[in-house]
mmCIF file of C-alpha atoms in Angstrom:
data_model
loop_
_atom_site.group_PDB
_atom_site.id
_atom_site.type_symbol
_atom_site.label_atom_id
_atom_site.label_comp_id
_atom_site.label_asym_id
_atom_site.label_seq_id
_atom_site.Cartn_x
_atom_site.Cartn_y
_atom_site.Cartn_z
ATOM 1 C CA UNK A 36 18.150 181.935 112.074
ATOM 2 C CA UNK A 37 21.343 180.545 113.546
ATOM 3 C CA UNK A 38 22.301 176.937 113.667
ATOM 4 C CA UNK A 39 23.781 175.202 116.656
ATOM 5 C CA UNK A 40 26.705 172.813 116.289
ATOM 6 C CA UNK A 41 26.473 169.529 118.186
ATOM 7 C CA UNK A 42 29.661 168.382 119.883
ATOM 8 C CA UNK A 43 30.221 164.639 120.187
ATOM 9 C CA UNK A 44 32.429 163.125 122.807
ATOM 10 C CA UNK A 45 33.705 159.592 123.249
ATOM 11 C CA UNK A 46 33.606 158.247 126.739
ATOM 12 C CA UNK A 47 36.607 156.125 127.632
ATOM 13 C CA UNK A 48 39.332 154.774 125.403
ATOM 14 C CA UNK A 49 38.745 153.263 121.984
ATOM 15 C CA UNK A 50 39.825 149.852 123.280
ATOM 16 C CA UNK A 51 38.169 149.864 126.656
ATOM 17 C CA UNK A 52 35.009 148.795 128.364
ATOM 18 C CA UNK A 53 32.017 147.824 126.272
ATOM 19 C CA UNK A 54 33.614 148.398 122.863
ATOM 20 C CA UNK A 55 36.256 145.675 123.211
ATOM 21 C CA UNK A 56 35.815 143.363 120.193
ATOM 22 C CA UNK A 57 34.565 139.985 121.395
ATOM 23 C CA UNK A 58 35.285 141.147 124.927
ATOM 24 C CA UNK A 59 39.027 140.669 124.382
ATOM 25 C CA UNK A 60 41.788 143.089 125.190
ATOM 26 C CA UNK A 61 44.030 144.416 122.434
ATOM 27 C CA UNK A 62 46.889 142.114 123.456
ATOM 28 C CA UNK A 63 44.706 139.003 123.450
ATOM 29 C CA UNK A 64 43.201 139.804 120.069
ATOM 30 C CA UNK A 65 46.622 140.334 118.510
ATOM 31 C CA UNK A 66 47.778 137.009 119.948
ATOM 32 C CA UNK A 67 44.765 135.324 118.348
ATOM 33 C CA UNK A 68 45.611 136.984 115.023
ATOM 34 C CA UNK A 69 49.137 135.582 115.257
ATOM 35 C CA UNK A 70 47.889 132.104 116.201
ATOM 36 C CA UNK A 71 45.481 131.967 113.259
ATOM 37 C CA UNK A 72 48.158 133.069 110.770
ATOM 38 C CA UNK A 73 50.696 130.620 112.206
ATOM 39 C CA UNK A 74 48.129 127.831 112.106
ATOM 40 C CA UNK A 75 47.683 128.462 108.379
ATOM 41 C CA UNK A 76 51.471 128.240 107.933
ATOM 42 C CA UNK A 77 51.689 124.877 109.691
ATOM 43 C CA UNK A 78 48.648 123.676 107.751
ATOM 44 C CA UNK A 79 50.469 124.434 104.502
ATOM 45 C CA UNK A 80 53.555 122.508 105.664
ATOM 46 C CA UNK A 81 51.535 119.469 106.720
ATOM 47 C CA UNK A 82 49.498 119.562 103.511
ATOM 48 C CA UNK A 83 52.709 119.595 101.449
ATOM 49 C CA UNK A 84 53.986 116.666 103.530
ATOM 50 C CA UNK A 85 50.754 114.764 102.927
ATOM 51 C CA UNK A 86 50.828 115.307 99.157
ATOM 52 C CA UNK A 87 54.482 114.258 98.932
ATOM 53 C CA UNK A 88 53.929 111.157 101.019
ATOM 54 C CA UNK A 89 50.926 110.152 98.939
ATOM 55 C CA UNK A 90 52.923 110.613 95.736
ATOM 56 C CA UNK A 91 55.861 108.522 96.987
ATOM 57 C CA UNK A 92 53.881 106.198 99.255
ATOM 58 C CA UNK A 93 55.685 103.050 98.065
ATOM 59 C CA UNK A 94 59.144 104.349 98.981
ATOM 60 C CA UNK A 95 58.201 106.378 102.059
ATOM 61 C CA UNK A 96 60.032 105.196 105.205
ATOM 62 C CA UNK A 97 58.092 103.466 107.971
ATOM 63 C CA UNK A 98 58.203 105.557 111.144
ATOM 64 C CA UNK A 99 58.326 102.409 113.302
ATOM 65 C CA UNK A 100 61.657 101.527 111.689
ATOM 66 C CA UNK A 101 63.172 105.028 111.878
ATOM 67 C CA UNK A 102 62.343 106.331 115.356
ATOM 68 C CA UNK A 103 63.368 103.340 117.465
ATOM 69 C CA UNK A 104 65.856 104.907 119.881
ATOM 70 C CA UNK A 105 65.421 105.468 123.595
ATOM 71 C CA UNK A 106 67.943 107.082 125.978
ATOM 72 C CA UNK A 107 70.205 104.648 127.859
ATOM 73 C CA UNK A 108 68.805 101.726 125.831
ATOM 74 C CA UNK A 109 71.320 101.491 123.025
ATOM 75 C CA UNK A 110 70.726 98.605 120.653
ATOM 76 C CA UNK A 111 67.190 98.005 121.933
ATOM 77 C CA UNK A 112 64.469 98.684 119.377
ATOM 78 C CA UNK A 113 61.696 100.706 121.024
ATOM 79 C CA UNK A 114 59.674 102.137 118.133
ATOM 80 C CA UNK A 115 57.922 105.425 118.879
ATOM 81 C CA UNK A 116 58.364 105.089 122.660
ATOM 82 C CA UNK A 117 60.497 108.185 123.055
ATOM 83 C CA UNK A 118 58.368 110.266 120.695
ATOM 84 C CA UNK A 119 55.316 109.285 122.747
ATOM 85 C CA UNK A 120 57.152 110.307 125.933
ATOM 86 C CA UNK A 121 58.059 113.670 124.387
ATOM 87 C CA UNK A 122 54.408 114.209 123.468
ATOM 88 C CA UNK A 123 53.271 113.349 126.992
ATOM 89 C CA UNK A 124 55.760 115.827 128.496
ATOM 90 C CA UNK A 125 54.647 118.640 126.195
ATOM 91 C CA UNK A 126 50.964 118.012 126.901
ATOM 92 C CA UNK A 127 51.799 117.922 130.620
ATOM 93 C CA UNK A 128 53.412 121.350 130.310
ATOM 94 C CA UNK A 129 50.183 122.602 128.770
ATOM 95 C CA UNK A 130 48.334 121.422 131.886
ATOM 96 C CA UNK A 131 50.723 123.302 134.180
ATOM 97 C CA UNK A 132 50.219 126.399 132.036
ATOM 98 C CA UNK A 133 46.444 126.129 132.558
ATOM 99 C CA UNK A 134 47.059 125.941 136.307
ATOM 100 C CA UNK A 135 49.315 129.014 136.118
ATOM 101 C CA UNK A 136 46.622 131.009 134.309
ATOM 102 C CA UNK A 137 44.004 129.888 136.822
ATOM 103 C CA UNK A 138 46.270 130.903 139.714
ATOM 104 C CA UNK A 139 46.705 134.292 138.027
ATOM 105 C CA UNK A 140 42.943 134.802 137.961
ATOM 106 C CA UNK A 141 42.966 134.173 141.713
ATOM 107 C CA UNK A 142 45.906 136.578 142.150
ATOM 108 C CA UNK A 143 48.097 133.920 143.760
ATOM 109 C CA UNK A 144 51.630 134.951 142.891
ATOM 110 C CA UNK A 145 53.453 131.979 144.400
ATOM 111 C CA UNK A 146 51.288 129.437 142.566
ATOM 112 C CA UNK A 147 51.686 131.273 139.271
ATOM 113 C CA UNK A 148 55.461 131.181 139.695
ATOM 114 C CA UNK A 149 55.441 127.483 140.627
ATOM 115 C CA UNK A 150 53.341 126.355 137.667
ATOM 116 C CA UNK A 151 55.231 128.623 135.270
ATOM 117 C CA UNK A 152 58.454 127.006 136.477
ATOM 118 C CA UNK A 153 57.064 123.520 135.760
ATOM 119 C CA UNK A 154 55.959 124.678 132.306
ATOM 120 C CA UNK A 155 59.460 125.965 131.548
ATOM 121 C CA UNK A 156 61.038 122.686 132.698
ATOM 122 C CA UNK A 157 58.651 120.706 130.483
ATOM 123 C CA UNK A 158 59.476 122.892 127.490
ATOM 124 C CA UNK A 159 63.222 122.542 128.040
ATOM 125 C CA UNK A 160 62.933 118.751 128.299
ATOM 126 C CA UNK A 161 60.970 118.661 125.048
ATOM 127 C CA UNK A 162 63.468 120.856 123.175
ATOM 128 C CA UNK A 163 66.368 118.778 124.517
ATOM 129 C CA UNK A 164 64.585 115.569 123.514
ATOM 130 C CA UNK A 165 64.025 116.899 120.020
ATOM 131 C CA UNK A 166 67.719 117.777 119.712
ATOM 132 C CA UNK A 167 68.616 114.244 120.848
ATOM 133 C CA UNK A 168 66.224 112.797 118.276
ATOM 134 C CA UNK A 169 67.787 114.958 115.553
ATOM 135 C CA UNK A 170 71.230 113.721 116.543
ATOM 136 C CA UNK A 171 70.226 110.081 116.135
ATOM 137 C CA UNK A 172 68.364 110.790 112.916
ATOM 138 C CA UNK A 173 71.384 112.544 111.372
ATOM 139 C CA UNK A 174 73.865 109.956 112.604
ATOM 140 C CA UNK A 175 71.820 106.940 111.507
ATOM 141 C CA UNK A 176 72.117 103.401 112.819
ATOM 142 C CA UNK A 177 72.379 100.882 109.990
ATOM 143 C CA UNK A 178 73.585 102.645 106.854
ATOM 144 C CA UNK A 179 72.650 101.846 103.271
ATOM 145 C CA UNK A 180 73.880 102.005 99.685
ATOM 146 C CA UNK A 181 72.417 104.160 96.941
ATOM 147 C CA UNK A 182 72.473 102.579 93.489
ATOM 148 C CA UNK A 183 73.258 104.346 90.226
ATOM 149 C CA UNK A 184 69.538 104.497 89.515
ATOM 150 C CA UNK A 185 68.897 106.336 92.791
ATOM 151 C CA UNK A 186 67.222 103.478 94.652
ATOM 152 C CA UNK A 187 68.159 102.678 98.247
ATOM 153 C CA UNK A 188 69.641 99.314 99.255
ATOM 154 C CA UNK A 189 69.418 98.272 102.911
ATOM 155 C CA UNK A 190 70.729 95.054 104.442
ATOM 156 C CA UNK A 191 68.984 92.308 106.407
ATOM 157 C CA UNK A 192 69.827 88.816 107.621
ATOM 158 C CA UNK A 193 68.020 85.578 106.791
ATOM 159 C CA UNK A 194 65.240 86.405 109.251
ATOM 160 C CA UNK A 195 64.614 89.886 107.856
ATOM 161 C CA UNK A 196 66.300 91.740 110.727
ATOM 162 C CA UNK A 197 68.221 94.883 109.769
ATOM 163 C CA UNK A 198 72.011 94.579 109.730
ATOM 164 C CA UNK A 199 74.345 97.552 110.179
ATOM 165 C CA UNK A 200 77.269 98.147 107.824
ATOM 166 C CA UNK A 201 79.736 97.837 110.688
ATOM 167 C CA UNK A 202 78.686 94.226 111.202
ATOM 168 C CA UNK A 203 79.893 92.988 107.825
ATOM 169 C CA UNK A 204 81.923 95.654 105.974
ATOM 170 C CA UNK A 205 85.433 94.431 105.099
ATOM 171 C CA UNK A 206 87.740 96.983 106.711
ATOM 172 C CA UNK A 207 90.862 95.190 105.441
ATOM 173 C CA UNK A 208 90.311 96.924 102.095
ATOM 174 C CA UNK A 209 91.774 100.455 102.127
ATOM 175 C CA UNK A 210 89.561 103.394 101.258
ATOM 176 C CA UNK A 211 89.945 104.816 97.764
ATOM 177 C CA UNK A 212 90.136 108.512 98.556
ATOM 178 C CA UNK A 213 90.024 111.227 101.187
ATOM 179 C CA UNK A 214 87.350 113.823 101.728
ATOM 180 C CA UNK A 215 87.414 116.655 99.206
ATOM 181 C CA UNK A 216 87.831 119.997 100.972
ATOM 182 C CA UNK A 217 88.650 123.505 99.790
ATOM 183 C CA UNK A 218 92.273 123.036 100.827
ATOM 184 C CA UNK A 219 92.567 120.121 98.361
ATOM 185 C CA UNK A 220 90.669 121.660 95.448
ATOM 186 C CA UNK A 221 89.151 124.832 94.137
ATOM 187 C CA UNK A 222 87.397 127.149 96.527
ATOM 188 C CA UNK A 223 83.930 125.947 95.458
ATOM 189 C CA UNK A 224 84.815 122.256 95.570
ATOM 190 C CA UNK A 225 83.827 120.781 98.905
ATOM 191 C CA UNK A 226 81.802 117.797 100.109
ATOM 192 C CA UNK A 227 80.316 116.558 103.337
ATOM 193 C CA UNK A 228 82.218 114.090 105.493
ATOM 194 C CA UNK A 229 82.906 110.722 103.912
ATOM 195 C CA UNK A 230 81.031 107.646 105.183
ATOM 196 C CA UNK A 231 82.791 105.325 107.602
ATOM 197 C CA UNK A 232 82.993 102.563 105.015
ATOM 198 C CA UNK A 233 83.674 102.736 101.290
ATOM 199 C CA UNK A 234 81.490 101.075 98.673
ATOM 200 C CA UNK A 235 84.195 98.500 97.977
ATOM 201 C CA UNK A 236 84.375 97.534 101.659
ATOM 202 C CA UNK A 237 80.599 97.033 101.798
ATOM 203 C CA UNK A 238 80.502 95.015 98.569
ATOM 204 C CA UNK A 239 83.379 92.768 99.683
ATOM 205 C CA UNK A 240 81.844 92.238 103.116
ATOM 206 C CA UNK A 241 78.498 91.355 101.569
ATOM 207 C CA UNK A 242 80.094 88.695 99.375
ATOM 208 C CA UNK A 243 81.779 87.096 102.368
ATOM 209 C CA UNK A 244 78.472 86.863 104.278
ATOM 210 C CA UNK A 245 76.172 84.587 102.224
ATOM 211 C CA UNK A 246 73.370 84.877 104.787
ATOM 212 C CA UNK A 247 72.855 88.599 104.050
ATOM 213 C CA UNK A 248 70.185 89.951 101.722
ATOM 214 C CA UNK A 249 69.328 93.334 100.250
ATOM 215 C CA UNK A 250 66.105 95.100 101.134
ATOM 216 C CA UNK A 251 64.895 97.832 98.789
ATOM 217 C CA UNK A 252 62.981 100.942 99.850
ATOM 218 C CA UNK A 253 59.696 99.883 98.216
ATOM 219 C CA UNK A 254 56.854 98.728 100.466
ATOM 220 C CA UNK A 255 55.460 95.387 99.383
ATOM 221 C CA UNK A 256 52.034 95.188 97.784
ATOM 222 C CA UNK A 257 50.515 92.846 95.180
ATOM 223 C CA UNK A 258 51.359 95.375 92.460
ATOM 224 C CA UNK A 259 54.983 96.006 93.468
ATOM 225 C CA UNK A 260 55.706 92.341 94.165
ATOM 226 C CA UNK A 261 54.428 91.453 90.705
ATOM 227 C CA UNK A 262 56.607 94.035 88.950
ATOM 228 C CA UNK A 263 59.796 93.743 91.044
ATOM 229 C CA UNK A 264 62.442 91.346 89.788
ATOM 230 C CA UNK A 265 64.255 88.929 92.076
ATOM 231 C CA UNK A 266 61.882 89.135 95.034
ATOM 232 C CA UNK A 267 62.678 86.669 97.794
ATOM 233 C CA UNK A 268 60.167 83.826 97.656
ATOM 234 C CA UNK A 269 60.021 83.379 101.426
ATOM 235 C CA UNK A 270 56.559 84.750 102.364
ATOM 236 C CA UNK A 271 57.675 85.446 105.931
ATOM 237 C CA UNK A 272 60.274 87.954 104.670
ATOM 238 C CA UNK A 273 57.819 89.805 102.462
ATOM 239 C CA UNK A 274 54.870 90.084 104.817
ATOM 240 C CA UNK A 275 52.537 93.053 104.855
ATOM 241 C CA UNK A 276 53.737 96.536 105.860
ATOM 242 C CA UNK A 277 57.401 95.759 105.201
ATOM 243 C CA UNK A 278 59.957 96.656 102.586
ATOM 244 C CA UNK A 279 60.624 94.173 99.769
ATOM 245 C CA UNK A 280 63.529 91.769 100.389
ATOM 246 C CA UNK A 281 65.360 90.456 97.334
ATOM 247 C CA UNK A 282 66.801 87.037 96.675
ATOM 248 C CA UNK A 283 70.527 86.500 97.176
ATOM 249 C CA UNK A 284 71.270 86.554 93.424
ATOM 250 C CA UNK A 285 69.267 89.728 92.866
ATOM 251 C CA UNK A 286 70.842 91.284 95.981
ATOM 252 C CA UNK A 287 74.328 90.759 94.566
ATOM 253 C CA UNK A 288 73.285 92.196 91.214
ATOM 254 C CA UNK A 289 71.736 95.316 92.767
ATOM 255 C CA UNK A 290 74.687 95.881 95.081
ATOM 256 C CA UNK A 291 77.118 95.643 92.140
ATOM 257 C CA UNK A 292 75.315 98.713 90.740
ATOM 258 C CA UNK A 293 75.911 100.663 93.942
ATOM 259 C CA UNK A 294 77.137 104.249 93.704
ATOM 260 C CA UNK A 295 77.612 105.625 97.208
ATOM 261 C CA UNK A 296 77.403 104.564 100.851
ATOM 262 C CA UNK A 297 74.913 106.518 102.976
ATOM 263 C CA UNK A 298 74.981 106.855 106.745
ATOM 264 C CA UNK A 299 72.258 108.802 108.519
ATOM 265 C CA UNK A 300 70.468 111.714 106.887
ATOM 266 C CA UNK A 301 71.042 115.182 105.481
ATOM 267 C CA UNK A 302 69.271 117.472 103.023
ATOM 268 C CA UNK A 303 70.645 115.576 99.998
ATOM 269 C CA UNK A 304 70.055 111.915 100.865
ATOM 270 C CA UNK A 305 69.206 109.622 103.774
ATOM 271 C CA UNK A 306 69.444 105.951 104.660
ATOM 272 C CA UNK A 307 65.745 105.638 105.493
ATOM 273 C CA UNK A 308 64.043 105.958 102.106
ATOM 274 C CA UNK A 309 62.595 108.787 100.024
ATOM 275 C CA UNK A 310 64.873 111.836 100.020
ATOM 276 C CA UNK A 311 61.930 114.130 100.789
ATOM 277 C CA UNK A 312 61.347 112.352 104.092
ATOM 278 C CA UNK A 313 64.432 113.867 105.736
ATOM 279 C CA UNK A 314 63.733 117.287 104.211
ATOM 280 C CA UNK A 315 60.248 117.384 105.722
ATOM 281 C CA UNK A 316 61.501 116.001 109.029
ATOM 282 C CA UNK A 317 64.126 118.708 109.425
ATOM 283 C CA UNK A 318 61.836 121.496 108.263
ATOM 284 C CA UNK A 319 58.587 120.658 110.084
ATOM 285 C CA UNK A 320 60.011 119.431 113.394
ATOM 286 C CA UNK A 321 62.693 122.146 113.279
ATOM 287 C CA UNK A 322 60.104 124.877 112.702
ATOM 288 C CA UNK A 323 57.983 123.545 115.550
ATOM 289 C CA UNK A 324 61.045 123.200 117.770
ATOM 290 C CA UNK A 325 61.846 126.863 117.105
ATOM 291 C CA UNK A 326 58.342 127.752 118.284
ATOM 292 C CA UNK A 327 58.773 125.720 121.464
ATOM 293 C CA UNK A 328 62.183 127.275 122.158
ATOM 294 C CA UNK A 329 60.749 130.765 121.599
ATOM 295 C CA UNK A 330 57.904 129.915 123.959
ATOM 296 C CA UNK A 331 60.372 128.784 126.625
ATOM 297 C CA UNK A 332 62.280 132.078 126.350
ATOM 298 C CA UNK A 333 59.045 134.087 126.623
ATOM 299 C CA UNK A 334 57.922 131.958 129.574
ATOM 300 C CA UNK A 335 61.216 132.640 131.335
ATOM 301 C CA UNK A 336 60.730 136.398 130.886
ATOM 302 C CA UNK A 337 57.161 136.203 132.223
ATOM 303 C CA UNK A 338 58.359 133.971 135.083
ATOM 304 C CA UNK A 339 60.952 136.581 136.118
ATOM 305 C CA UNK A 340 58.305 139.307 136.032
ATOM 306 C CA UNK A 341 56.053 137.159 138.217
ATOM 307 C CA UNK A 342 58.862 136.772 140.757
ATOM 308 C CA UNK A 343 59.477 140.528 140.694
ATOM 309 C CA UNK A 344 55.810 141.176 141.405
ATOM 310 C CA UNK A 345 55.238 143.125 138.188
ATOM 311 C CA UNK A 346 51.781 141.687 137.542
ATOM 312 C CA UNK A 347 50.861 141.810 141.210
ATOM 313 C CA UNK A 348 51.370 145.574 141.082
ATOM 314 C CA UNK A 349 49.267 145.804 137.919
ATOM 315 C CA UNK A 350 46.574 143.726 139.629
ATOM 316 C CA UNK A 351 46.287 141.548 136.543
ATOM 317 C CA UNK A 352 48.085 138.463 135.202
ATOM 318 C CA UNK A 353 46.860 138.906 131.654
ATOM 319 C CA UNK A 354 50.404 138.504 130.290
ATOM 320 C CA UNK A 355 50.453 134.974 131.698
ATOM 321 C CA UNK A 356 47.165 134.288 129.950
ATOM 322 C CA UNK A 357 48.457 135.628 126.618
ATOM 323 C CA UNK A 358 51.643 133.564 126.679
ATOM 324 C CA UNK A 359 49.448 130.641 127.731
ATOM 325 C CA UNK A 360 47.470 130.964 124.490
ATOM 326 C CA UNK A 361 50.707 130.707 122.518
ATOM 327 C CA UNK A 362 51.879 127.701 124.534
ATOM 328 C CA UNK A 363 48.607 125.832 124.026
ATOM 329 C CA UNK A 364 48.849 126.527 120.304
ATOM 330 C CA UNK A 365 52.371 125.073 120.178
ATOM 331 C CA UNK A 366 51.158 121.966 122.003
ATOM 332 C CA UNK A 367 48.200 121.568 119.649
ATOM 333 C CA UNK A 368 50.417 121.877 116.575
ATOM 334 C CA UNK A 369 52.662 119.111 117.925
ATOM 335 C CA UNK A 370 49.643 116.822 118.269
ATOM 336 C CA UNK A 371 49.014 117.241 114.537
ATOM 337 C CA UNK A 372 52.701 116.834 113.673
ATOM 338 C CA UNK A 373 52.911 113.726 115.851
ATOM 339 C CA UNK A 374 49.781 112.272 114.246
ATOM 340 C CA UNK A 375 50.593 112.925 110.601
ATOM 341 C CA UNK A 376 54.373 112.501 110.688
ATOM 342 C CA UNK A 377 54.831 109.657 113.176
ATOM 343 C CA UNK A 378 51.568 107.723 113.467
ATOM 344 C CA UNK A 379 49.826 107.746 110.092
#
């Protein structure tokens, strides 16, 4: 008795029609895979930032005192205004991306191109704003002195207002040395650019300005005020949510133990407070900025294809929708970065 073999056939492609997982195309599902994995990466960075800040909470810089710049308003303290504007622009670009995707569903080529163009402009403004913010962060505004013990000494006047080194440093005293470069030493001996003012110039200028005081990097609290020596007794200068300001005698003693003048920030030290603060700032905002820049480049490519009618010929604007998923993810990540790094 013979046996009959049964032939099985598969109708359609593996990734087509009813057997699309979750009703998503292959490209969309792969984009979601990437977004989930990238979200875990950013979560790890923000978690590390949170743990470090909690560990060094007393010496962590106050964002309101660091991010105070605004374009064309030099010397005017506008804390967090520009960062808020950057956030608004990026969220606005997310709205224009939604409109581009919606226009793609309606097969309206001109509208897709218009809204994609606005999205690209918003992304470029954000990336440029972030570069401008980096420039000010690296350059610094006031300067500080690091003591031999590693603590940071900032300068304020009798009212508690920050004072820049250029306002009191004694430039009549010549600098001690020049910058060490490879041409002046061994091939491995090199250092970053020297500060504008030497330690001796700052110390001499401080002595000639009796109204100046030293502010340390520690945030005042009942515990720190009780254990810190030489705290200024004026309650107005040591109010809540501010760094501790020392008395004049203690300020002179701390400054005499100074080791190096700091201007701005780099990966080794910064004038704002805890050394980890600048490291996290460069890494987290730089990594996010790279994502935004990559998104702008991808958007430009998609925008050119829209103008060429590539997706009109395919009768689908799914590529716009896929790059839109990435752009919304980048915007959402910035909301978390903005909240944890700038606001909290």
